[in-house]
XYZ file of C-alpha atoms in Angstrom:
526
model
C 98.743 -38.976 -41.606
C 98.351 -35.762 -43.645
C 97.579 -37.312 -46.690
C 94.320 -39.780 -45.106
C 93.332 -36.628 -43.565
C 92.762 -34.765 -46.685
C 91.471 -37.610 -48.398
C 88.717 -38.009 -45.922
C 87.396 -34.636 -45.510
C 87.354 -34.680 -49.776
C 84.973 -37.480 -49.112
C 82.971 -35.498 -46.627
C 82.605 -32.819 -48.289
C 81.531 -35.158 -51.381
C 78.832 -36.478 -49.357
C 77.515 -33.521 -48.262
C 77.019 -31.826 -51.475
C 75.527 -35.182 -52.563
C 73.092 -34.596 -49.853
C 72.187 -30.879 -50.856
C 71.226 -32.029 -54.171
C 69.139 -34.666 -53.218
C 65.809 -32.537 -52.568
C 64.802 -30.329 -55.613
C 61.939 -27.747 -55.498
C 60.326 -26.328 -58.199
C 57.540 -23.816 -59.842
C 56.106 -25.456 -63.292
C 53.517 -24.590 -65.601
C 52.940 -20.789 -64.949
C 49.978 -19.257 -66.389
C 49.692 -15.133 -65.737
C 45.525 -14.739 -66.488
C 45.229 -18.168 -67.607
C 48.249 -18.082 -70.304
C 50.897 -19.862 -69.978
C 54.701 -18.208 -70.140
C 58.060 -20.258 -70.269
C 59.224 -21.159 -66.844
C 61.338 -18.917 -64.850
C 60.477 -16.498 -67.455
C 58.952 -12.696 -66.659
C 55.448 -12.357 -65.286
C 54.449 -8.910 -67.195
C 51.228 -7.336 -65.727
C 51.413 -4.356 -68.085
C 48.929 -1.719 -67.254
C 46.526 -4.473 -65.445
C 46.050 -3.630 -61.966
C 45.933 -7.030 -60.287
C 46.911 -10.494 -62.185
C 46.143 -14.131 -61.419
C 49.150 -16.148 -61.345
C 48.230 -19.916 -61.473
C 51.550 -22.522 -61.133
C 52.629 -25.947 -59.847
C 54.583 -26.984 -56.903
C 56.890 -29.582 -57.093
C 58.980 -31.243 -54.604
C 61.439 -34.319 -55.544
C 63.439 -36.065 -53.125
C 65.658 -39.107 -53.880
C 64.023 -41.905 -51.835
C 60.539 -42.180 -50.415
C 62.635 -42.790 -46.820
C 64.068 -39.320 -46.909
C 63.079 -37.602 -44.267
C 62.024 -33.727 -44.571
C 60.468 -33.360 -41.019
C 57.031 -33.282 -39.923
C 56.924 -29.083 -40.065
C 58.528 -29.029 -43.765
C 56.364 -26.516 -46.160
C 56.666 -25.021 -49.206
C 56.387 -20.790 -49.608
C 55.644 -18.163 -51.829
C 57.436 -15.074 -51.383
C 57.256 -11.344 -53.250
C 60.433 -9.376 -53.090
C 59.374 -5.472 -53.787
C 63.089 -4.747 -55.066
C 66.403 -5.967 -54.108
C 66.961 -3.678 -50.846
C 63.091 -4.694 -49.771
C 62.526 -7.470 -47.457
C 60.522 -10.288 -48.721
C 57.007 -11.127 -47.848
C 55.248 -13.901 -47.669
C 52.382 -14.501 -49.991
C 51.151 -18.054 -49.089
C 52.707 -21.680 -47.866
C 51.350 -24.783 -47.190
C 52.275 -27.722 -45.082
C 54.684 -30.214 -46.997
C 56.020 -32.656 -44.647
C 56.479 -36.899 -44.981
C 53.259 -37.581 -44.999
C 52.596 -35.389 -48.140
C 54.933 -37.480 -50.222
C 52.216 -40.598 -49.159
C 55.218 -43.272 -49.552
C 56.428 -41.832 -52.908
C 59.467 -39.489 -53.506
C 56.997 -36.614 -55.512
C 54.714 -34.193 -54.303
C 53.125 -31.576 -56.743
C 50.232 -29.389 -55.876
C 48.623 -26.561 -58.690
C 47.816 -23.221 -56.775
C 46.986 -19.621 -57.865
C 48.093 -16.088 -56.128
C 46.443 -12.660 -56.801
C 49.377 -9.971 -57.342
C 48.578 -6.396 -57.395
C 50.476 -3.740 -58.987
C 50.552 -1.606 -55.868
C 52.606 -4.321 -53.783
C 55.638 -4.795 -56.720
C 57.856 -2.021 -58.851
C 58.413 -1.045 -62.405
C 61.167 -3.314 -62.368
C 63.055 -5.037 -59.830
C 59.969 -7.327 -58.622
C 60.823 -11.072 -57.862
C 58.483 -13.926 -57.844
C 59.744 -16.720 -56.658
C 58.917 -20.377 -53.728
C 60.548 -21.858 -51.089
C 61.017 -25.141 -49.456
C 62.089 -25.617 -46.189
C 62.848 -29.351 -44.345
C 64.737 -31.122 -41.841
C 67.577 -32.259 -44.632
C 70.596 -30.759 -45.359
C 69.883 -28.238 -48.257
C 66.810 -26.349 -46.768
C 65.317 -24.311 -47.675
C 65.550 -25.611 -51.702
C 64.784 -22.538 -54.019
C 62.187 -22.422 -57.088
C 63.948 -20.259 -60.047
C 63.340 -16.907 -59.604
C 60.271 -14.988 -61.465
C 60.497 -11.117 -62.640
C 57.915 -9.266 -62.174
C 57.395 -6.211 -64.384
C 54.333 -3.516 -64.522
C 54.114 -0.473 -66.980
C 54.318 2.920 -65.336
C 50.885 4.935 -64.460
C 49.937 7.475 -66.854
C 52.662 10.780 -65.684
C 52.481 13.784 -67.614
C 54.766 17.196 -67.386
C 53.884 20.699 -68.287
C 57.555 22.667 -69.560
C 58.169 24.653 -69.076
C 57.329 24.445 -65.341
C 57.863 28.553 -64.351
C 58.042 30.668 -67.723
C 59.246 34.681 -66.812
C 57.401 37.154 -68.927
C 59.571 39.757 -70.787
C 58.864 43.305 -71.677
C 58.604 42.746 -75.253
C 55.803 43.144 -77.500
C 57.382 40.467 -79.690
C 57.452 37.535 -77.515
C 55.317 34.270 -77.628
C 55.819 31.479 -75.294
C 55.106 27.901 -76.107
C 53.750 25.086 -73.210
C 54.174 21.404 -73.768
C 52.767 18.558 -72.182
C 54.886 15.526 -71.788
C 53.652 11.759 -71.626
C 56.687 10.749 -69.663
C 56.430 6.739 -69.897
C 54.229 7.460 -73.540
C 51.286 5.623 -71.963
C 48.813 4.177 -74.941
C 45.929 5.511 -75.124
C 43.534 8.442 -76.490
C 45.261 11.503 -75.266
C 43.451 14.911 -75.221
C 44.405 18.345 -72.918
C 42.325 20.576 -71.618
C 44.159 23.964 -71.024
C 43.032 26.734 -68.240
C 45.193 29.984 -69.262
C 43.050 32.428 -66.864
C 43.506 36.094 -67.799
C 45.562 37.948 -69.779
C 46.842 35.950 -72.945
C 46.016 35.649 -76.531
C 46.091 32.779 -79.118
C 46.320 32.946 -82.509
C 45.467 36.740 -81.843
C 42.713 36.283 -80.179
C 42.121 36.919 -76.173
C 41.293 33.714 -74.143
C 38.368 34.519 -72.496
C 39.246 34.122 -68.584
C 37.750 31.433 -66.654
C 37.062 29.253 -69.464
C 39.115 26.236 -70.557
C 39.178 25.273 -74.192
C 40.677 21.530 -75.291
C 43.518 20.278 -78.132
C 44.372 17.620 -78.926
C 47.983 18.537 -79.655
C 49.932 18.437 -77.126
C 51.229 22.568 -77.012
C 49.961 25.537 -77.667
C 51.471 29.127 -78.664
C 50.186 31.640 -76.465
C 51.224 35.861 -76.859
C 50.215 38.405 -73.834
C 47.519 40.685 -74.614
C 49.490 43.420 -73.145
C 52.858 42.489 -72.220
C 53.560 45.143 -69.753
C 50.906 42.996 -67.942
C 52.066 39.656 -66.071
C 49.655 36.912 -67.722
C 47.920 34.407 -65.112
C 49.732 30.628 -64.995
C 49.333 28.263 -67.239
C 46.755 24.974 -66.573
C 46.620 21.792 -68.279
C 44.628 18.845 -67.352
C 45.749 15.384 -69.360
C 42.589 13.572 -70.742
C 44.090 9.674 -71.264
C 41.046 7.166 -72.673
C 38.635 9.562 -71.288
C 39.346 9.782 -68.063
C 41.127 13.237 -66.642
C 45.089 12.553 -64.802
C 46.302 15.211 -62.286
C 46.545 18.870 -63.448
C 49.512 20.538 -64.386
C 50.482 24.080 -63.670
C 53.241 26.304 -65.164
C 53.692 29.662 -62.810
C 54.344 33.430 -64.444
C 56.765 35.928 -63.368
C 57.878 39.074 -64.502
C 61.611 38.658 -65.849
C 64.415 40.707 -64.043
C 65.691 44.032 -65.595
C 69.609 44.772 -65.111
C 71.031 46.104 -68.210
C 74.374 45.888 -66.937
C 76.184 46.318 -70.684
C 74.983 49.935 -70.642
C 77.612 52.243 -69.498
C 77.471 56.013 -69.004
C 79.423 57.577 -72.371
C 81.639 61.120 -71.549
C 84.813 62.106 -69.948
C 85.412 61.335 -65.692
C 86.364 65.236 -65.771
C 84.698 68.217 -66.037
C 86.190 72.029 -66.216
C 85.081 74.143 -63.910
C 85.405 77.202 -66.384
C 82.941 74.773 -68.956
C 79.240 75.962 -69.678
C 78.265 72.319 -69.928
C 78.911 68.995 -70.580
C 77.036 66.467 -72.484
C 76.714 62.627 -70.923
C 74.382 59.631 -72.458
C 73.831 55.769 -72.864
C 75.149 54.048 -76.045
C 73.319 51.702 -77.570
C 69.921 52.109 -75.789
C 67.412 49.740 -76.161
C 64.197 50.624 -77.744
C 61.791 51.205 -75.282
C 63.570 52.482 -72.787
C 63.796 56.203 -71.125
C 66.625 57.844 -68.839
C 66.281 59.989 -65.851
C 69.183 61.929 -64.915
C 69.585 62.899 -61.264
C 73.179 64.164 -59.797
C 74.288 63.222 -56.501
C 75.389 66.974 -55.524
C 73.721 69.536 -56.579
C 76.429 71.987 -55.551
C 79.188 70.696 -57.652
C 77.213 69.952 -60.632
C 73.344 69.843 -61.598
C 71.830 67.582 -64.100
C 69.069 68.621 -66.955
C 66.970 65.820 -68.548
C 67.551 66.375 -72.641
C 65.730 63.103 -74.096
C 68.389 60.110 -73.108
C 71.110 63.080 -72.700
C 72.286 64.380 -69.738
C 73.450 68.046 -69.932
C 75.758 68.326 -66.633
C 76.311 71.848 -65.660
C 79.319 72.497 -63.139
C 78.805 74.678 -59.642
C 81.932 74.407 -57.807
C 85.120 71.944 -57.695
C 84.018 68.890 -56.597
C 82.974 65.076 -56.774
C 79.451 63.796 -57.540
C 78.016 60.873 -59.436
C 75.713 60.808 -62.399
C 72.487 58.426 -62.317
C 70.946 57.441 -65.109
C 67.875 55.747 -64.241
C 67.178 53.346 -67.228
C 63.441 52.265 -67.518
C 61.434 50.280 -69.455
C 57.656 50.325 -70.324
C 57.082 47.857 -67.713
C 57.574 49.865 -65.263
C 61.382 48.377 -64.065
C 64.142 50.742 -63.791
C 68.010 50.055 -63.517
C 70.294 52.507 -62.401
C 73.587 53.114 -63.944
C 76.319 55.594 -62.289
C 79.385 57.128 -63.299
C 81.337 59.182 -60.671
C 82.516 62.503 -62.431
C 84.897 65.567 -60.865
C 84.931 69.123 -61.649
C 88.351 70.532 -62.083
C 90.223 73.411 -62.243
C 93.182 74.369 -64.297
C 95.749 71.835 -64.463
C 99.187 73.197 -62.600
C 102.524 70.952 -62.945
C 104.232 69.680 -60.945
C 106.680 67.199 -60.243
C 108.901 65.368 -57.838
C 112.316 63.877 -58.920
C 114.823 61.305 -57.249
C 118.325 59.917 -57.169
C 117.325 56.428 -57.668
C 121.488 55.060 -58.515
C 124.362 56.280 -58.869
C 123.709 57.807 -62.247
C 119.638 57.563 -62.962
C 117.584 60.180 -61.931
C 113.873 60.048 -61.949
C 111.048 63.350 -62.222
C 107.978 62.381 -61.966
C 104.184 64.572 -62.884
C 102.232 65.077 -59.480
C 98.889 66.008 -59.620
C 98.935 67.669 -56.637
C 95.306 68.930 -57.089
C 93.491 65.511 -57.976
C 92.426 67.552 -61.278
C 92.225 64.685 -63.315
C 96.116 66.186 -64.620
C 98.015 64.085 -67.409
C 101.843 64.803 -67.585
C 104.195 64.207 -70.274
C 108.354 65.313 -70.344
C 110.455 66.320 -73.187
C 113.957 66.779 -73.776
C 114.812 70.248 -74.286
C 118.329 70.613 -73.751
C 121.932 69.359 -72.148
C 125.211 69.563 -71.235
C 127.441 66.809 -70.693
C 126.182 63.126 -71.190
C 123.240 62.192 -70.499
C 120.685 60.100 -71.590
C 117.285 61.422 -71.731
C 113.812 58.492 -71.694
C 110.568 59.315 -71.094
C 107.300 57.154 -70.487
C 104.194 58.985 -69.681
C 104.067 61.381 -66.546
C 107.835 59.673 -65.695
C 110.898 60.737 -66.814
C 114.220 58.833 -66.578
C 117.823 59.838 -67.528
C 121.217 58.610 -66.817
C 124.090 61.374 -66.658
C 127.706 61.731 -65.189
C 128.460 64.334 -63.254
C 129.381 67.502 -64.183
C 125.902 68.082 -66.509
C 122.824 69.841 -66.959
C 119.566 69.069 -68.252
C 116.640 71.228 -69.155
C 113.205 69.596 -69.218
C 109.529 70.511 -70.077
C 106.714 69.227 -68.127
C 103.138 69.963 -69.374
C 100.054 68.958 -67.218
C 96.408 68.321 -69.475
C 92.983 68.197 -67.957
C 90.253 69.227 -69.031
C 90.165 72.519 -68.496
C 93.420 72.764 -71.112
C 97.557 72.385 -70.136
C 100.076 74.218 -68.007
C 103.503 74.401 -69.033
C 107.079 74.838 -66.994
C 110.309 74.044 -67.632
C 112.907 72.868 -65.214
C 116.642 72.831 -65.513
C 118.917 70.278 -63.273
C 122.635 70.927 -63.344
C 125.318 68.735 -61.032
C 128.676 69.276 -60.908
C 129.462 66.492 -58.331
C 127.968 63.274 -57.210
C 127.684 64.753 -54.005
C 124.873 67.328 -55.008
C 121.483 66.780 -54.496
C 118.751 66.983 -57.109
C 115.896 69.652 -57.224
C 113.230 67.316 -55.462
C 109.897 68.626 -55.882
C 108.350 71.544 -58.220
C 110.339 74.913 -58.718
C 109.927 75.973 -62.155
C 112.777 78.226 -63.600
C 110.693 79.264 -66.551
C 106.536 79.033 -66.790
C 104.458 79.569 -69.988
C 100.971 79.274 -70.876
C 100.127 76.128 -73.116
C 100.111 77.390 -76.565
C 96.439 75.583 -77.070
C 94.612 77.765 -74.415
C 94.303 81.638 -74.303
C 94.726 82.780 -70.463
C 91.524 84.422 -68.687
C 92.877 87.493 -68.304
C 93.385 88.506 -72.362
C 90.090 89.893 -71.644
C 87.887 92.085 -69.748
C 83.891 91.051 -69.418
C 82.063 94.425 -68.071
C 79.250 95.109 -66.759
C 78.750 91.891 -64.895
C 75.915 91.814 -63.773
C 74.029 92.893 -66.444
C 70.475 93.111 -68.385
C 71.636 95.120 -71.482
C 75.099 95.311 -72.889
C 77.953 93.162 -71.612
C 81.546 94.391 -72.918
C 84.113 92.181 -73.932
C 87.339 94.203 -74.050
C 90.765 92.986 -75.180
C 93.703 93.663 -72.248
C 96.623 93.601 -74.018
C 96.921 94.571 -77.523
C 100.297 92.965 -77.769
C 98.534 89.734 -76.566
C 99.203 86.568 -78.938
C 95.185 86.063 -78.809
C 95.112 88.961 -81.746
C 98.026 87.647 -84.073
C 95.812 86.199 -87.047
C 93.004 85.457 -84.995
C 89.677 85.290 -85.519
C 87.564 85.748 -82.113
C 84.491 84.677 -81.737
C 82.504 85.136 -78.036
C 79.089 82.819 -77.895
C 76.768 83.137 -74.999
C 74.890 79.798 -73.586
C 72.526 79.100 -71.036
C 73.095 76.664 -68.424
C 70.926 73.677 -70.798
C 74.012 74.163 -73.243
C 71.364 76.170 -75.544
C 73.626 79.338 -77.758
C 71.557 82.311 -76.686
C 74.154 84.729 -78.907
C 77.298 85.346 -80.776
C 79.272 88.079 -81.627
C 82.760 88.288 -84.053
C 85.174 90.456 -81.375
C 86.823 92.773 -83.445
C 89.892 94.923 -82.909
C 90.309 95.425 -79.297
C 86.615 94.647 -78.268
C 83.225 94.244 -78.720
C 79.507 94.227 -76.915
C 76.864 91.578 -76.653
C 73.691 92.635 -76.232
C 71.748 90.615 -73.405
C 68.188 92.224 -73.700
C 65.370 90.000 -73.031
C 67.296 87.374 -71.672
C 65.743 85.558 -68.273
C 67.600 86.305 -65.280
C 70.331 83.970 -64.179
C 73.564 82.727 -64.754
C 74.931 81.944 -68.541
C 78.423 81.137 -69.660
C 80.295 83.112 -71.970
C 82.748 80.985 -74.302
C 85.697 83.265 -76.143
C 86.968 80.846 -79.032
C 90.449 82.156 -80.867
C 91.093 80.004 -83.587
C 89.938 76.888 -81.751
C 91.260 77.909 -78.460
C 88.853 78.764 -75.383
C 88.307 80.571 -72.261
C 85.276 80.618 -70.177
C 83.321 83.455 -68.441
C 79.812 83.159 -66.281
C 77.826 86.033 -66.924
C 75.091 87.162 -64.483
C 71.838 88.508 -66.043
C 69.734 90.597 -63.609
């Protein structure tokens, strides 16, 4: 039963594709403006804005008693692109009577397509037959249906920023984006404020190339230039204006750092602060951000900071170019006073001890430890502001501590003995022994008298005994607060003078220098 079952719909099936294939539409002899092209081949209507599309209708049906229905007809249909519904161009009425006893029915017709109704690509072309029989509606081969693009053109750059530079030129293309054919000139509108081939462009007037850039400089490029205008000329006639925009480019020099140390010493007549690697062209305003700690004096690109009082406050540079932008570029600075060391130290195991440098005074302090001495074992490391040693009880160690800024170092040394593991450790700063740094001469070697003063200032040696006199040489130079050397004396024996006559009234700093080694003094004038 299974098996004449199958066999029966095959022969069904059989019959009805037999059926399908009985009716045949077609679309012969196509002509696109009166010459022919292959059939189902591409109807091409280039830059033409409408074409006349003539063809043939056929219709073929197996017997002249097939019947197609008294409402069959035959269709022409435009599809704008595959997503695009189609629409129907034209039909006509093809039902039995057309075939008038026979099994053929032609007809020769012409359709108007414009380019505005169809795509670049993508367009179809293409006729339908629809009937009473089985296969409706029978199909014509499809027809592409091309156009060339309209005439676009680009300026490029679209936006062009102006930079202050006295060097720069800036070039403006036109593009022919689908390369339409054609006799191409440009007319260019530049307005005010540019130059070509070293010559102003008159503003207001346009002048024409036929290349399709030009190379335009700004008369005076700390000057924005008007935009850029181009009209296309294609076979004479003018396409849609093109427009590039100007803009003044952005200024943020952000490589330029402020050169000089994050420290100053309070006891220091000045310091000196700039910006490496300035570009040419551009100037530096100074400005401080506290006036009581530290003020700020313009010298060229140089900053000469003179300290007030301990303190934070940040240094502004404001860079500028001749354009008028400015950029400002900081650097937070402290004034200090004389390092002092100090330290904390810990048990951190059984047998490892750590002392570490405190700077106690946020004076910008450095610390370094050295071995000095021992007894017992131990087993002395140091890293830096930390020092680390391992010893067994009974033992003693002697360290030395010294704390830099910049107003110079401060020396102590500090002695740990334990006898059991039971004993505690000296845990913060208490110095058994203190010393000056050997690179610095202490403040009070010497006595500066009168002060005030608006003739003689003294500059006395204390002690004679003092290690600022064994082979020294001491020289004491006077500066205003701009850093400027208003004198200098060679101090000799226990003392000298330095004469301040005719000096304007204020405050100066006094530098004593022994071999390399400094103090500071501010001296009033009155």
């Amino acid at each position: 039963m299974k098996k004449t079952t199958l066999q029966f719909l095959f022969v069904f099936f059989t019959f009805i594709n037999l059926v399908n294939s009985q009716i045949i539409s077609g679309m012969y002899n196509v002509s696109v403006n009166n010459s022919p092209i292959e059939n189902c081949a591409t109807i091409a209507l280039g830059n033409n804005p409408t074409v006349t599309v003539s063809f043939t209708l056929r219709v073929t049906k197996p017997s002249s008693s097939t019947d197609v229905g008294s409402t069959a007809q035959f269709k022409i249909f435009l599809k704008k692109n595959s997503s695009a519904t189609p629409v129907e161009l034209n039909g006509i009425l093809v039902n039995n009577s057309a075939f008038s006893g026979g099994t053929t029915w032609e007809g020769t017709f012409s359709q108007t397509i414009s380019a505005s109704s169809i795509e670049v690509t993508g367009s179809n072309f293409y006729g339908e037959y629809s009937h009473s029989s089985g296969n409706s509606p029978a199909k014509t081969c499809i027809y592409k249906i091309t156009k060339n693009p309209s005439p676009t053109f680009e300026i490029s750059p679209t936006s062009q920023f102006i930079y202050c530079d006295s060097n720069s030129h800036y070039i403006f293309t036109v593009n022919n984006v689908y390369n339409s054919p054609g006799t191409l000139s440009y007319t260019w509108y530049v307005g005010y404020g540019w130059s070509r081939n070293g010559i102003p462009v008159p503003g207001g007037t346009g002048f024409t190339t036929t290349e399709n850039y030009i190379d335009l400089k700004p008369t005076d490029y700390t000057t924005v230039p008007s935009p850029v205008q181009v009209v296309p000329i294609l076979n004479g006639v003018s396409q849609p204006h093109k427009t590039c925009s100007t803009a003044r480019s952005g200024f943020s020099p952000t490589l330029l750092t402020i050169a000089g140390s994050p420290a100053i010493c309070y006891q220091s007549a000045s310091e000196v602060y700039d910006i490496p690697n300035l570009y040419n062209g551009l100037t530096v305003n100074w400005s401080s951000s506290n006036n009581s700690v530290a003020t700020v004096t313009n010298s060229g690109n140089q900053a000469i900071v003179v300290p007030v009082s301990k303190g934070a406050f940040t240094l502004t540079g404001l860079v500028s170019n001749s354009c008028g932008q400015s950029f400002a570029i900081t650097k937070n600075i402290s004034i200090v006073g004389s390092p002092v060391a100090n330290f904390t130290g810990e048990k951190v195991e059984r047998y490892v001890y750590n002392y570490r440098g405190q700077d106690l005074y946020n004076d910008f302090s450095t610390y370094t430890w050295e071995y000095v001495s021992s007894t017992g074992y131990v087993d002395f490391f140091s890293v830096g502001g930390l020092a680390i040693f391992t010893a067994y009880p009974p033992f003693s160690v002697t360290m030395k501590l010294t704390a830099t800024n910049a107003c110079g170092s401060d020396v102590i040394y500090t002695s740990q003995a334990i006898n059991s593991e039971d004993e505690e450790i000296n845990r913060v700063a208490g110095p058994d022994i203190k010393i000056t740094n050997e690179n610095t001469i202490n403040s009070s070697n010497f006595e500066i008298y009168p002060n005030p003063s608006n003739n003689i200032v003294n500059i006395k040696l204390k002690n004679t005994n003092s290690k600022a006199r064994i082979n020294s040489e001491i020289h004491a130079r006077l500066y205003d607060l701009n850093g400027t050397q208003k004198r200098e004396i060679k101090i000799k024996d226990e003392g000298s003078s330095i004469n301040v006559q005719g000096l304007e009234k204020g405050i100066y700093i006094l530098k004593i220098n022994n071999n390399g080694k400094e103090e500071s003094n501010k001296i009033l004038i009155n």
